[in-house]
XYZ file of C-alpha atoms in Angstrom:
523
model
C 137.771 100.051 148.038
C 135.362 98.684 145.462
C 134.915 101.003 142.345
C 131.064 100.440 141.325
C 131.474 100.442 137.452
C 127.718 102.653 137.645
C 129.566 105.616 139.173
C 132.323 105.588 136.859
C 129.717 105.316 133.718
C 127.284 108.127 135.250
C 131.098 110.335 135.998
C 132.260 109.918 132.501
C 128.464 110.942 131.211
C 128.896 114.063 133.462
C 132.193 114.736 131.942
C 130.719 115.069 128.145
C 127.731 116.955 130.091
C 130.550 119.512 131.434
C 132.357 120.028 127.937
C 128.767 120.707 126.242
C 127.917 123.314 128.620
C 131.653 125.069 128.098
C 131.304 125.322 125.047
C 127.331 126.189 124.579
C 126.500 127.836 127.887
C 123.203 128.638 127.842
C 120.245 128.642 130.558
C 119.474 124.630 128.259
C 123.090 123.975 129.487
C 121.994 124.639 133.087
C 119.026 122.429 132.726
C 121.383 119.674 131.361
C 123.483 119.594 134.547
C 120.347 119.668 136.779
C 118.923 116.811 134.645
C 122.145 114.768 134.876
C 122.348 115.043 138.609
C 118.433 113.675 139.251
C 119.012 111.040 136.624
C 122.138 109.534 138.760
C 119.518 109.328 141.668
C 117.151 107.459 139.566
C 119.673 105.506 138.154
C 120.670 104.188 141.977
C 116.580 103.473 143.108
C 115.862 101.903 139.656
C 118.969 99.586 140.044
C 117.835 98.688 143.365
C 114.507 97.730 141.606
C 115.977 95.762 139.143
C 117.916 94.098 141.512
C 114.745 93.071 144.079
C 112.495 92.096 140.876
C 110.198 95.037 141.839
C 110.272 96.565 137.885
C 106.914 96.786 136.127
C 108.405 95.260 133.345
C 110.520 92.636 132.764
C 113.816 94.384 131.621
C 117.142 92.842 130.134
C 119.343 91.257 132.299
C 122.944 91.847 133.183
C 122.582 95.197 133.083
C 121.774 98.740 134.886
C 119.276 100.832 134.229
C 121.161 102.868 132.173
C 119.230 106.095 132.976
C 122.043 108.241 133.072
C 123.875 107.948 129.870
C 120.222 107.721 128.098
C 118.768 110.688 129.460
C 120.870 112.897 128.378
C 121.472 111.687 124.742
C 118.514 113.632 123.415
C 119.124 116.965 125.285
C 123.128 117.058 124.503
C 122.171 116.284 121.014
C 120.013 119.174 120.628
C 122.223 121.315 122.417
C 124.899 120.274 119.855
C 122.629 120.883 117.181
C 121.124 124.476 117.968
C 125.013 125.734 118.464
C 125.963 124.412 114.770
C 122.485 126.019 113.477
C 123.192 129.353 115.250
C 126.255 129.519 114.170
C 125.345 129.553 110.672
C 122.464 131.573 111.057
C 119.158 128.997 110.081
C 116.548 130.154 112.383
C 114.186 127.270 111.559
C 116.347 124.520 112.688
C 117.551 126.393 115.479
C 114.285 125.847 116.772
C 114.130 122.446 115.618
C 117.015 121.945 118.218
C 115.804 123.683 120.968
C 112.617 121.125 120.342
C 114.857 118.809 120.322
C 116.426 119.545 123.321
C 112.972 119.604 126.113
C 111.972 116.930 124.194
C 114.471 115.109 125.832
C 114.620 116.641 129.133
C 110.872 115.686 129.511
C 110.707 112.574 128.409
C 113.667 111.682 130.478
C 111.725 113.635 133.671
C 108.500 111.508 132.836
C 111.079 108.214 132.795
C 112.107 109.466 136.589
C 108.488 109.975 137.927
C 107.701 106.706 136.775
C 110.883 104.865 138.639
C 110.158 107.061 141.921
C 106.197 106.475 141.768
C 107.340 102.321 141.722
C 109.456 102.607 144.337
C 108.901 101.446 147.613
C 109.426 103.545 150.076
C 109.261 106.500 148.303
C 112.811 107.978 148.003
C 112.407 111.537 149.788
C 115.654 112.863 148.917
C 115.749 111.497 145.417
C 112.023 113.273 144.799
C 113.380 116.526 146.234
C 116.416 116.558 143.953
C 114.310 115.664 140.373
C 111.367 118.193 141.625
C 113.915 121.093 141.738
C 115.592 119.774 138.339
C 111.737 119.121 136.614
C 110.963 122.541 138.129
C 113.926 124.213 136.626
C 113.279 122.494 133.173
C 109.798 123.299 133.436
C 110.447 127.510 134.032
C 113.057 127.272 131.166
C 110.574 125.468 128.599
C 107.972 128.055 129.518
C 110.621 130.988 128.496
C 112.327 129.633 125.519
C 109.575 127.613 123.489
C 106.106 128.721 122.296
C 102.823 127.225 122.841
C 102.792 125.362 119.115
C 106.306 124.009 120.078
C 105.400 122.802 123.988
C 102.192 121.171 122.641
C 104.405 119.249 119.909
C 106.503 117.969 122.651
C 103.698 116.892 124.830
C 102.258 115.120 121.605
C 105.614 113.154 121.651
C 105.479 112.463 125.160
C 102.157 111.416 124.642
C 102.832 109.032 121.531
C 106.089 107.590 124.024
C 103.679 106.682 126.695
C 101.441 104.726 124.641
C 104.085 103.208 122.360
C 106.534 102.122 125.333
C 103.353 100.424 126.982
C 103.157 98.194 123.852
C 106.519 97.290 123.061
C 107.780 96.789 126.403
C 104.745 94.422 127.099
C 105.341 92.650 123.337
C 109.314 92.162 123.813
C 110.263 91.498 127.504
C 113.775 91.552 128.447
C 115.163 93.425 124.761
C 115.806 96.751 126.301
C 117.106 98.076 129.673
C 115.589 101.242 130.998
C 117.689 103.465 129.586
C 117.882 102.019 126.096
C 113.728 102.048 126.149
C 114.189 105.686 126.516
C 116.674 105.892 123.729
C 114.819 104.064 121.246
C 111.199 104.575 122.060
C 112.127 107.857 122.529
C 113.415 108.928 119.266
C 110.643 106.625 117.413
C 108.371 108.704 118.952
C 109.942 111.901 117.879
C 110.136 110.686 114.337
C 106.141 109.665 114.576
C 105.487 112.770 115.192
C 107.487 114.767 112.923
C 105.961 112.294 110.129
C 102.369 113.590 110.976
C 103.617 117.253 111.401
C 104.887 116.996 107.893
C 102.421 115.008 106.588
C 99.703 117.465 107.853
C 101.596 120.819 106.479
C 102.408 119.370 102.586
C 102.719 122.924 101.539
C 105.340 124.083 104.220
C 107.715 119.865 103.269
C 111.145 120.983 102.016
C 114.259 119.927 101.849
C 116.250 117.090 100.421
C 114.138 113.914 99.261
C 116.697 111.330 100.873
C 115.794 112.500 104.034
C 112.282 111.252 103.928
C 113.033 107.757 103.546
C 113.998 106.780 107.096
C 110.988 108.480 108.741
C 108.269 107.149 106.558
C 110.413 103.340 106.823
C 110.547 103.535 110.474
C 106.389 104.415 110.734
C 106.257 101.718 108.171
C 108.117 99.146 109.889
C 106.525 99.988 113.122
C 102.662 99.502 112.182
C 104.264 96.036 110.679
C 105.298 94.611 113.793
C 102.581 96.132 116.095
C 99.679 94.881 113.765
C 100.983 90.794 113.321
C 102.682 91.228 117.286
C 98.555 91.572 117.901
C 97.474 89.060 115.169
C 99.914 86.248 116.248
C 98.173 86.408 119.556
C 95.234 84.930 118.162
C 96.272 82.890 115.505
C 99.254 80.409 114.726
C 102.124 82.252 112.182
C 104.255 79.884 111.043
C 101.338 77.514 108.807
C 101.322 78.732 105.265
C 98.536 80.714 105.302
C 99.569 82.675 107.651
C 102.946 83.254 106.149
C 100.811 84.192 102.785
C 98.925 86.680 104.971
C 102.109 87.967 106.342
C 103.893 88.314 102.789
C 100.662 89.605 101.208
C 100.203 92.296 103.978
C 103.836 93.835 103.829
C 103.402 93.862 100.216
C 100.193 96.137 100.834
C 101.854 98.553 103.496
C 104.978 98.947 101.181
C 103.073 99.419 97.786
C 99.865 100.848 98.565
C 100.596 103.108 101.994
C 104.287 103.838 101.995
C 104.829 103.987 98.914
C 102.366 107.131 97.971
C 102.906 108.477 101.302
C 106.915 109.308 100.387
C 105.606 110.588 96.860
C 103.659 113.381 98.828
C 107.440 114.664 100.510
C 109.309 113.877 97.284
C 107.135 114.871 94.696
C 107.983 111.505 92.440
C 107.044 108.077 92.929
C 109.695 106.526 94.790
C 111.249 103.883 92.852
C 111.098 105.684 89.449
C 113.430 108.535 91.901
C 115.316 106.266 93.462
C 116.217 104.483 89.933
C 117.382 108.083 88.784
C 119.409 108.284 92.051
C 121.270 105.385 91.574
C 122.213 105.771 88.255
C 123.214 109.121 88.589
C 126.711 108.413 87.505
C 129.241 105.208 87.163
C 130.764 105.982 90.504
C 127.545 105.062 92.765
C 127.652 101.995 90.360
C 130.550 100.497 91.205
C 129.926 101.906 95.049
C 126.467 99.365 94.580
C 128.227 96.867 93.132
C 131.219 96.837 95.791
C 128.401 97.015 98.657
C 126.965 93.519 97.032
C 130.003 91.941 97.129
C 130.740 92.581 100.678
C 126.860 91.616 101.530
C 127.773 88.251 99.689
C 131.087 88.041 102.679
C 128.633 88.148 105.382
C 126.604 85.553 104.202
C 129.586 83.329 103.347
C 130.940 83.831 107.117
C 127.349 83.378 108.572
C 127.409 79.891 106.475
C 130.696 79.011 107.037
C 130.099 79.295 110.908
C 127.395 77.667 111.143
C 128.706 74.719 108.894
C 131.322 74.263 111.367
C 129.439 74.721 114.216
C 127.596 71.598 112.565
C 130.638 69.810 111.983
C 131.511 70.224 116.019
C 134.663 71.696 115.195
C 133.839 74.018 117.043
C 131.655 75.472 119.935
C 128.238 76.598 119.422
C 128.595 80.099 119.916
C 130.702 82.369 117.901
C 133.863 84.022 119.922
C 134.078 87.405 119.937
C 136.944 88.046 117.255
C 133.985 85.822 115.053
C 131.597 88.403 115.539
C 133.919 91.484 115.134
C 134.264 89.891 111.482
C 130.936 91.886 110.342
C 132.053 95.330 112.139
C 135.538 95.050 109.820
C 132.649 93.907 107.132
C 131.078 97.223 108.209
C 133.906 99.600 107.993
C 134.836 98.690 104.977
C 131.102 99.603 103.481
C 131.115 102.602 105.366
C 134.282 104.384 104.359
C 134.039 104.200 100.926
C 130.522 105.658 100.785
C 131.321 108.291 103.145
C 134.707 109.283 101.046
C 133.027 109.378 97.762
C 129.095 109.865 97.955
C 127.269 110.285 101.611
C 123.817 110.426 100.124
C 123.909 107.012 98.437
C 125.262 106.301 101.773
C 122.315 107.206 103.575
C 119.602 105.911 101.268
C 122.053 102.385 101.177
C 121.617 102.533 104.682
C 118.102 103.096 105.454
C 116.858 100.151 102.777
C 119.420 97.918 104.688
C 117.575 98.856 107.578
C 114.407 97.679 106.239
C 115.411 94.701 104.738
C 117.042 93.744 108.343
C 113.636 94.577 110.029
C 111.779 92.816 107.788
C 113.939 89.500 107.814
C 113.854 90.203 111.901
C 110.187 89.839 111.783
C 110.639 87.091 109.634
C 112.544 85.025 112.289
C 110.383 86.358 115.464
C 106.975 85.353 113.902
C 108.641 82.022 111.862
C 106.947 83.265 109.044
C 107.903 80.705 106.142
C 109.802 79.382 104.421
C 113.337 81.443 106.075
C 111.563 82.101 109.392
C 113.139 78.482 110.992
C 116.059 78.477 108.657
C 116.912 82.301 110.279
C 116.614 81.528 114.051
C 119.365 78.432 112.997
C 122.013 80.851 111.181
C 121.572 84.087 113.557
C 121.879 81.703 116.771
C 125.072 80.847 116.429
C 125.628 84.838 117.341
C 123.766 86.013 120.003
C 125.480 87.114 123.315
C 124.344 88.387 126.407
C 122.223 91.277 125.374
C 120.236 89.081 123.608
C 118.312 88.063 126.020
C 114.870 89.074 124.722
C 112.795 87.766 121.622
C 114.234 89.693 119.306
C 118.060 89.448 117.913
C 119.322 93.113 117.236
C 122.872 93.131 117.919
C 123.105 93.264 113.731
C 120.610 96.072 113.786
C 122.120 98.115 116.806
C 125.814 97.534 114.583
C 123.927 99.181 111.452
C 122.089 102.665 113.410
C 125.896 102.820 115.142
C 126.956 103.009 111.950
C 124.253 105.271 110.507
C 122.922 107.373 112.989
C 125.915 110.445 112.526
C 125.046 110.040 108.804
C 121.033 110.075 109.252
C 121.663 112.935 112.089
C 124.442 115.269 110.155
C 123.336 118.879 109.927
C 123.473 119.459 106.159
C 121.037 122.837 106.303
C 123.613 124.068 109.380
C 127.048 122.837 108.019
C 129.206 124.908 105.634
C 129.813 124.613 102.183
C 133.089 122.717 101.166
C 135.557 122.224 103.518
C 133.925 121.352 107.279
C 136.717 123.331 109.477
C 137.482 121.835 112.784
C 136.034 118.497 114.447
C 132.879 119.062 112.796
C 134.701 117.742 109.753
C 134.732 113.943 111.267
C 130.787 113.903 112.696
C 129.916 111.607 109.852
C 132.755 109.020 110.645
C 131.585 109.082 114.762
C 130.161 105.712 113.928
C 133.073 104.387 112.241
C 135.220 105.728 115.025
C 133.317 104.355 118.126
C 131.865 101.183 116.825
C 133.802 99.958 113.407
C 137.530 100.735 114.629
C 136.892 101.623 118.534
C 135.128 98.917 119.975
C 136.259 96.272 117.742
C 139.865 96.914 118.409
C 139.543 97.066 122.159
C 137.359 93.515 122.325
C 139.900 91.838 119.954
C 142.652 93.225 121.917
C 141.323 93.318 125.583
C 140.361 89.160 125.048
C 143.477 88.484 123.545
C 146.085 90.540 125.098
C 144.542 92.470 127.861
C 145.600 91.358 132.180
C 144.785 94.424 133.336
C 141.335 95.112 133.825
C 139.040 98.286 134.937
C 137.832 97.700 138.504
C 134.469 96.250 138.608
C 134.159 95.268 135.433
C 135.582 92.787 132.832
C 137.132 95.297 130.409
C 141.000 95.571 129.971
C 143.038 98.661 129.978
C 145.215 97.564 127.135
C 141.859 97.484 125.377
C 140.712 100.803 125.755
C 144.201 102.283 125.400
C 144.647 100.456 121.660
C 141.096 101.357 121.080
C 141.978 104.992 121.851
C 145.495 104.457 119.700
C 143.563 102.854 116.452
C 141.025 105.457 116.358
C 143.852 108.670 116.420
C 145.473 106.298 113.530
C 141.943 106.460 111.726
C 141.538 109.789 112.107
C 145.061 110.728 110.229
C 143.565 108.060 107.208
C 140.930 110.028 106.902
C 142.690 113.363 106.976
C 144.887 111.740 103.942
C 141.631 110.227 101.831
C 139.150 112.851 102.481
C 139.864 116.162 101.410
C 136.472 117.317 103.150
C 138.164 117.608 106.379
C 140.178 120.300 108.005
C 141.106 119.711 111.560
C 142.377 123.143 112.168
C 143.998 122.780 115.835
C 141.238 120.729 117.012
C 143.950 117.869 117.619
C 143.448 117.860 121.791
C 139.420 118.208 121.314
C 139.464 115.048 119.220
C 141.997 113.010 121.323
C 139.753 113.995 124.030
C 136.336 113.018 122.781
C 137.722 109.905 121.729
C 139.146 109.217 124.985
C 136.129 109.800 127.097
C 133.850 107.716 124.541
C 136.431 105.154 125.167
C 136.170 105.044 128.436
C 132.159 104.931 128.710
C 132.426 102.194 126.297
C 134.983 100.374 129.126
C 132.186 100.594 131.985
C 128.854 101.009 130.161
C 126.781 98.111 130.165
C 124.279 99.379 127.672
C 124.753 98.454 124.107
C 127.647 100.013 123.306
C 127.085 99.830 119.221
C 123.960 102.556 120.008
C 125.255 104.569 122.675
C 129.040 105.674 121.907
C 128.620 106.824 118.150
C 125.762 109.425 119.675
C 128.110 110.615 121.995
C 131.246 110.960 119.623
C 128.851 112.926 117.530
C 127.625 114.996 120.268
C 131.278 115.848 121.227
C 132.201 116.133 117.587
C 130.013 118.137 116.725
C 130.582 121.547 119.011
């Protein structure tokens, strides 16, 4: 019998679903399971969609819907999040969590009715089963949250509608389904947190670094919206234009961003972030270090592309090529999160923006490295870049990032993090840096025997499994941070089942798995 690689992904999904409600078990637990189950019936008529042409938009190819596994990201995450936070007693982000956690549930609902009110006939079963799960999400939002917190997740489902409209109309064929959800979704949470905050200056606290990525990703997002719109009406890669471009960024950063982060932080931004970096000798070196291995990713994206000119050799990268710049990766990563996590972060978030900002570079040609980048970064794209826009790079880096941008500081002990908790902030080093590059180098090179239905090899995943156990007992060694207690058979198992969603998945894998390590992780 034919094993439909779909089932297998939406199985495994249900599995991490399962081990979150053991070990929270809470009436939000419930609603996770119920949400789960309607999603897989989504998934099935929004396939079927895909598959006749009849979407609204023009989604990426190759690939389900991926409703299931993104559904669920948001509302496992904040189920994750409000056990930590109870656990240690902080009400507020408790709360936060439990925000968090409808959030998700409705905006994956609102996702459903719009894939059942497209479909033709009109699924009767399928409506039946996601009315009793809405219904039972509904009833549980109206017991557990308060009016000031339902109303700030209607103003994000509000802010999702409007912003999925534009960017799924600007950038045909960059996202499946599922990963609109995902990333639309949580821009639209961080929107509206940004307002929130910005609104209630008197009630901002907390530490300054974690300002940055919100006010970058507003930032970056009024960037590309505003010339997406221009560039309609006007050509954008003559000079002027390009002036216009450089000229406007330089007026967002400097006069908008700029003293909109010195309202959170108190300080103007650079003069802080000069103090932060020169704190001591050690996040020195750490900068210094983090240069030098930029400069080895530009040498190999030269060097490639030089031979590539040459025709020595063919003109796209292999994948053992590309897994280069996730070894590149890990090796940026480790040291940061070893010796100093909040240069880390802030590292992180300004290579963000300088990879948005070159991105938007290349889409718009803005000179003079608009043409020059579409010739370099060509050489690398694969299936998933389909669309406009190259972000294989930029899904690698929020892989990376996202358990570091997402950690719990208020909620996690001090010193020693006991259990699993202890390796959240290496989930994206685990999944992506060691996990998924050692089962594509392996499963091309080695692999015979592959999952049914799909092209991945079970040498692969078991090596992939094998190297990140092996990580696991470096870090115990290097990082004295981390206790595993007699968490052993937890870990094994989280790794195992992110291992085997990243064997069948056919969402992009750098985004997906590290949220779900850390979601596992993390209870």
């Amino acid at each position: 019998m034919q094993i439909n690689p779909v089932h297998v992904e939406s199985t495994v999904v249900l599995a991490v679903v399962l081990c979150v409600h053991m070990a929270v078990w809470n009436q939000h637990s419930w609603c996770s399971i119920a949400l789960v189950i309607q999603a897989f019936y989504v998934q099935h008529k929004w396939d079927r969609l895909l598959r006749s042409g009849g979407a609204v938009f023009q989604f990426r190819p190759s690939a389900n819907s991926g409703i299931v596994p993104a559904s669920m990201v948001m509302p496992l995450l904040g189920l994750a999040l409000r056990e930590k936070c109870s656990a240690s007693g902080n009400v507020y982000f408790e709360r936060f969590s439990m925000v968090v956690t409808i959030t998700g549930m409705m905006l994956a609902l609102f996702l459903s009715l719009i894939a059942l009110g497209i479909t033709r006939p009109v699924p009767t079963n399928t409506c039946v089963i996601a009315g009793m799960a809405g219904s039972a999400i509904l009833y549980t939002t109206k017991q557990t949250l308060t009016v000031s917190e339902v109303i700030e997740v209607l103003e994000v489902l509000l802010i999702f509608v409007y912003l999925s409209l534009i960017v799924l109309y600007l950038l045909p064929r960059c996202f499946t389904p599922g990963e609109a959800l995902l990333i639309v979704g949580g821009i639209s949470f961080i929107v509206n947190q940004l307002i929130k905050r910005s609104l209630n200056l008197a009630e901002v606290k907390g530490d300054p670094v974690n300002y940055f990525l919100p006010v970058l990703v507003v930032g970056s997002l009024l960037l590309g919206v505003f010339f997406a719109l221009l560039f309609c009406f006007m050509e954008s890669e003559s000079w002027g234009s390009s002036l216009f471009f450089h000229m406007m960024t330089a007026v967002l950063g400097l006069g908008i961003l700029m003293p909109w982060l010195s309202l959170f932080i108190g300080r103007h931004p650079l003069m802080w972030l000069l103090d932060f970096i020169t704190l001591n000798d050690r996040r020195l070196c750490l900068l210094a270090y983090w240069v030098f291995l930029s400069v080895v990713a530009s040498c190999v994206v030269l060097h490639q592309n030089y031979q590539r000119q040459s025709g020595s050799k063919k003109h796209q990268a292999s994948t053992i090529v590309r897994k280069y710049f996730h070894l590149i990766v890990v090796a940026t990563y480790i040291p940061g999160l070893i010796y100093d996590r909040q240069l880390l972060h802030v590292a992180s978030v300004g290579c963000l923006a300088v990879f948005l900002f070159l991105e938007y570079v290349r889409y718009f040609r803005i000179r003079p490295l608009g043409q020059l980048l579409r010739q370099l970064l060509t050489l690398f794209l694969d299936e998933r870049d389909s669309g406009p826009l190259i972000l294989t790079h930029i899904y690698l880096l929020l892989g990376m990032s996202l358990p570091i941008w997402l950690f719990p500081g208020p909620c996690a002990p001090k010193g020693i993090l006991p259990g699993a908790g202890g390796l959240v902030p290496y989930a994206g080093v685990l999944a992506v840096g060691v996990g998924d590059t050692v089962a594509s180098v392996f499963g091309s090179t080695m692999g015979e025997i592959h999952w049914p239905g799909t092209k991945k090899t079970l040498e692969g995943t078991a090596t992939s499994v094998f190297a990140q156990i092996i990580a696991v007992a470096m870090f115990l060694i290097f990082d004295s941070s981390i206790n595993l207690n007699t968490t052993y058979s937890w870990i094994v198992g989280s790794i195992t089942l992110v291992a085997m969603l990243e064997a069948y998945t056919s969402q992009i894998d750098n985004l997906l798995l590290p949220l779900y390590l850390f979601i596992l992780l993390l209870l």
